[in-house]
Coordinates of C-alpha atoms in Angstrom, one line a residue:
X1 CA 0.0 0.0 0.0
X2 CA 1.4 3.6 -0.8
X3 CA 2.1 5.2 2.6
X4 CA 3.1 8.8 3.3
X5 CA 6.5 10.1 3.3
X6 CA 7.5 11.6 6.4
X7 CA 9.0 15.3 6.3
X8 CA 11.9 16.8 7.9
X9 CA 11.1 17.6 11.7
X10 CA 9.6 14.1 12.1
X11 CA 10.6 12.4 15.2
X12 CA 10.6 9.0 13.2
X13 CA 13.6 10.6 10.7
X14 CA 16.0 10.9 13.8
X15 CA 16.1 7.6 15.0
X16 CA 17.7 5.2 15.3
X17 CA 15.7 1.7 13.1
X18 CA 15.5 -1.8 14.8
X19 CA 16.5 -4.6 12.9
X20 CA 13.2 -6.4 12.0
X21 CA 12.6 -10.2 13.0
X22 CA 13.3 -12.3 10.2
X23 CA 10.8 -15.0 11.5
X24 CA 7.9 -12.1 10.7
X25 CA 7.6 -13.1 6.8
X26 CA 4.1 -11.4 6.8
X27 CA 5.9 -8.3 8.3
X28 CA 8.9 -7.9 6.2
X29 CA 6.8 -8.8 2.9
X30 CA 4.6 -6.1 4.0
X31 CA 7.0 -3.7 4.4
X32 CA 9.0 -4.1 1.2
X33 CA 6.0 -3.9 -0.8
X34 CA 4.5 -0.8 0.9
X35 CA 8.5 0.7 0.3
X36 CA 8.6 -0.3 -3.0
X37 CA 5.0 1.3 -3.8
X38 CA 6.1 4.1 -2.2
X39 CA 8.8 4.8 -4.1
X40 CA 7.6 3.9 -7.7
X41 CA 4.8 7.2 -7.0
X42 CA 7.0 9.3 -5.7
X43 CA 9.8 9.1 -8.1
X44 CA 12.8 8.9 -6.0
X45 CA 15.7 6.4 -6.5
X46 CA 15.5 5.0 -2.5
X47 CA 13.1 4.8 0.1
X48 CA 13.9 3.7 4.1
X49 CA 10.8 2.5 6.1
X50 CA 11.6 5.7 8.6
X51 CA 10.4 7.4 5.7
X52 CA 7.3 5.8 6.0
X53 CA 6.8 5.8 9.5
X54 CA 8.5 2.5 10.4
X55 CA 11.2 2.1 12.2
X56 CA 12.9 -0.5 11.5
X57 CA 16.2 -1.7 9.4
X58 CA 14.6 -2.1 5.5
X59 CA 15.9 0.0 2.8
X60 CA 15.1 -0.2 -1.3
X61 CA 16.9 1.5 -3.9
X62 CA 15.9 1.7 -7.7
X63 CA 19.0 3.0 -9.6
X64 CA 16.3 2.6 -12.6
X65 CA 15.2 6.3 -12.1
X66 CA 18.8 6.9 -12.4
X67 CA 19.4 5.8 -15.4
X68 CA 20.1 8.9 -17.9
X69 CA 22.5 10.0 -16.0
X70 CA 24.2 6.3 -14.8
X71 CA 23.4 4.2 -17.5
X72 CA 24.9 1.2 -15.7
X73 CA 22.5 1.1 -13.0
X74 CA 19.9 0.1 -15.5
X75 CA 18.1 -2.8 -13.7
X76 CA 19.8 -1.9 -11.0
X77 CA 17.1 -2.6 -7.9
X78 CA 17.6 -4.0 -4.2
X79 CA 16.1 -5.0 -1.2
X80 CA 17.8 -4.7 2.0
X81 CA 16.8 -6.2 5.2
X82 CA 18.6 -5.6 8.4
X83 CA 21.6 -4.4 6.4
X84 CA 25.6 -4.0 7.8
X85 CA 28.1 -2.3 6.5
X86 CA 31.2 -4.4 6.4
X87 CA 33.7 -2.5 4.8
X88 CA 34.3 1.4 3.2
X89 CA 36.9 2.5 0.7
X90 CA 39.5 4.8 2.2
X91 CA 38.4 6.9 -1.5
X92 CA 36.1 9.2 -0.1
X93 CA 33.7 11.1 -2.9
X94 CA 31.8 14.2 -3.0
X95 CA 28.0 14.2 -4.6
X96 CA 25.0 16.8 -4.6
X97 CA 22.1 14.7 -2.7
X98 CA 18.3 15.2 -1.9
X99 CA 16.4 13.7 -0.3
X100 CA 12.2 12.8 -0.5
X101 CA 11.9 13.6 3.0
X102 CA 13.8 16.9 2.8
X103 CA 11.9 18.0 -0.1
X104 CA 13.5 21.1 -2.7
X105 CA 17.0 21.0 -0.8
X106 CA 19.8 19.8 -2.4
X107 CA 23.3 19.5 -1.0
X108 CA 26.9 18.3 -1.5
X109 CA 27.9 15.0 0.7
X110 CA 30.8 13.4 1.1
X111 CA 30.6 9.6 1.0
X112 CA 32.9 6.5 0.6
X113 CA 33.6 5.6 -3.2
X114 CA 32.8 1.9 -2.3
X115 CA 31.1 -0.4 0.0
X116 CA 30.5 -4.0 1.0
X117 CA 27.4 -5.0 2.7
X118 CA 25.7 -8.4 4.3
X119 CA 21.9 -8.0 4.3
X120 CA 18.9 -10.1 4.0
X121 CA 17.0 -9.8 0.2
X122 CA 13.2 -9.8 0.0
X123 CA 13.5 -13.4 -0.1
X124 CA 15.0 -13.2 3.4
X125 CA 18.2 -14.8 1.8
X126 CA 21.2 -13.6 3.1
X127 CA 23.4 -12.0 0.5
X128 CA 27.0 -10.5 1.0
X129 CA 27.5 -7.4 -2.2
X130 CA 30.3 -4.9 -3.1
X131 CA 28.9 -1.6 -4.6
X132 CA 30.3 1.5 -6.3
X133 CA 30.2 4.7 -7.5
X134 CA 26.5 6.2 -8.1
X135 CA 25.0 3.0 -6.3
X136 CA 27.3 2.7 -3.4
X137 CA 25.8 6.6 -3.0
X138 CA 22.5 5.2 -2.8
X139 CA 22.6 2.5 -0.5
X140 CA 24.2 4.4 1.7
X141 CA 22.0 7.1 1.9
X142 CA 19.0 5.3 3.0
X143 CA 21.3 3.4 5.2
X144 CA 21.9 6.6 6.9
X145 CA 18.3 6.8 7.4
X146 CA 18.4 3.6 8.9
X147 CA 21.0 5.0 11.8
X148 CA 18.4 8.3 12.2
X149 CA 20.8 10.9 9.9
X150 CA 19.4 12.9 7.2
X151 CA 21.5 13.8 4.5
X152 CA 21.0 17.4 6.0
X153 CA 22.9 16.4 9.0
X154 CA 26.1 15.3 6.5
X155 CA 26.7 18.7 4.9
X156 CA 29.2 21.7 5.7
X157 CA 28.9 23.9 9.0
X158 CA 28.6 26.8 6.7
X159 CA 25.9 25.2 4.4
X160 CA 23.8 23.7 6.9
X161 CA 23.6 27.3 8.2
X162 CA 22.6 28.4 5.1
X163 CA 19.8 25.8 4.8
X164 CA 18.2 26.3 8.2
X165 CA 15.3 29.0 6.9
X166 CA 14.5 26.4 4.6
X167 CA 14.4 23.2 6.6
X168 CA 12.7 25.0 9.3
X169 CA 9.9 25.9 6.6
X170 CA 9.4 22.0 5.6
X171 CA 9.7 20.8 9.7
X172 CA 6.5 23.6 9.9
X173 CA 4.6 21.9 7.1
X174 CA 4.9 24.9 4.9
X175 CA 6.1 22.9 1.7
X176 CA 4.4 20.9 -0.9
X177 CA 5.0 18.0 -2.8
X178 CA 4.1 15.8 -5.4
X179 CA 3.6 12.9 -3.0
X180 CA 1.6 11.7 -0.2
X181 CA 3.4 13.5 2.7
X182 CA 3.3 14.5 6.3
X183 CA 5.2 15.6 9.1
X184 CA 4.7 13.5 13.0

């Protein structure tokens, strides 16, 4: 079912997700399907169940949306369930992000290049994946939403400064979007 997106200033969006229990099939299935419709009507490339009100550890990324700009993520989609971080690249890059819970603002983040992860697919398989470049981005921004830290939170000093007038207008509601959306 399509679910809201929670806005910037939700109390859902600053912490930290539990791992879900892998035993709950009916749960998880739930979950990633409500995610995954999530996503596909608001046109974003990842969605973290925070985002939808859940917190718990499930993340999905579509590089799909992505795909005019990074034509190798074509078909590039994953589920991740209860994911860990195993290993970063020392090769740090820099990327201009947004976010659909930080609606209109768009700044730069610095991010490892490269990542490894162990996770649980929607088939509650366990898988074990490297990722780079655009994708690696991705995964580990929803992952960040996972650990309660907004892309926002990421930036410059200076910038975040600079976008306060404007996150302060989203956390009071006074934004609009082209999705279901709502602040808690």
């Amino acid at each position: 079912m399509i679910q809201p997106i929670y806005l910037y200033g939700s109390d859902v969006l600053k912490r930290v997700a539990e791992p879900v229990d892998l035993n709950d099939k009916e749960f998880v299935t739930g979950l990633v399907k409500d995610l995954w419709e999530t996503l596909a009507v608001s046109e974003g490339c990842g969605l973290a169940a925070p985002q939808i009100g859940v917190s718990r550890r499930v993340a999905v990324v579509d590089g799909n949306v992505m795909t005019d700009v990074y034509p190798y993520l074509k078909g590039f989609r994953r589920t991740f369930v209860n994911p860990v971080v195993v290993e970063t690249s020392e090769t740090q890059c820099e990327y201009n992000e947004g976010c659909l819970s930080v609606p209109g603002i768009y700044a730069d983040v610095v991010r490892p290049e490269k990542i490894k992860v162990e996770y649980y697919d929607e088939n509650l398989e366990k898988k074990t994946e490297e990722f780079d470049k655009f994708a690696a981005r991705m995964i580990l921004h929803e992952f960040s939403h996972l650990d309660g830290v907004l892309f926002t939170d990421l930036v410059a000093p200076i910038r975040k400064k600079i976008l306060a007038k404007k996150l302060q207008r989203i956390a009071a509601g006074k934004v609009a979007t082209h999705y279901n959306s709502k602040i808690k």
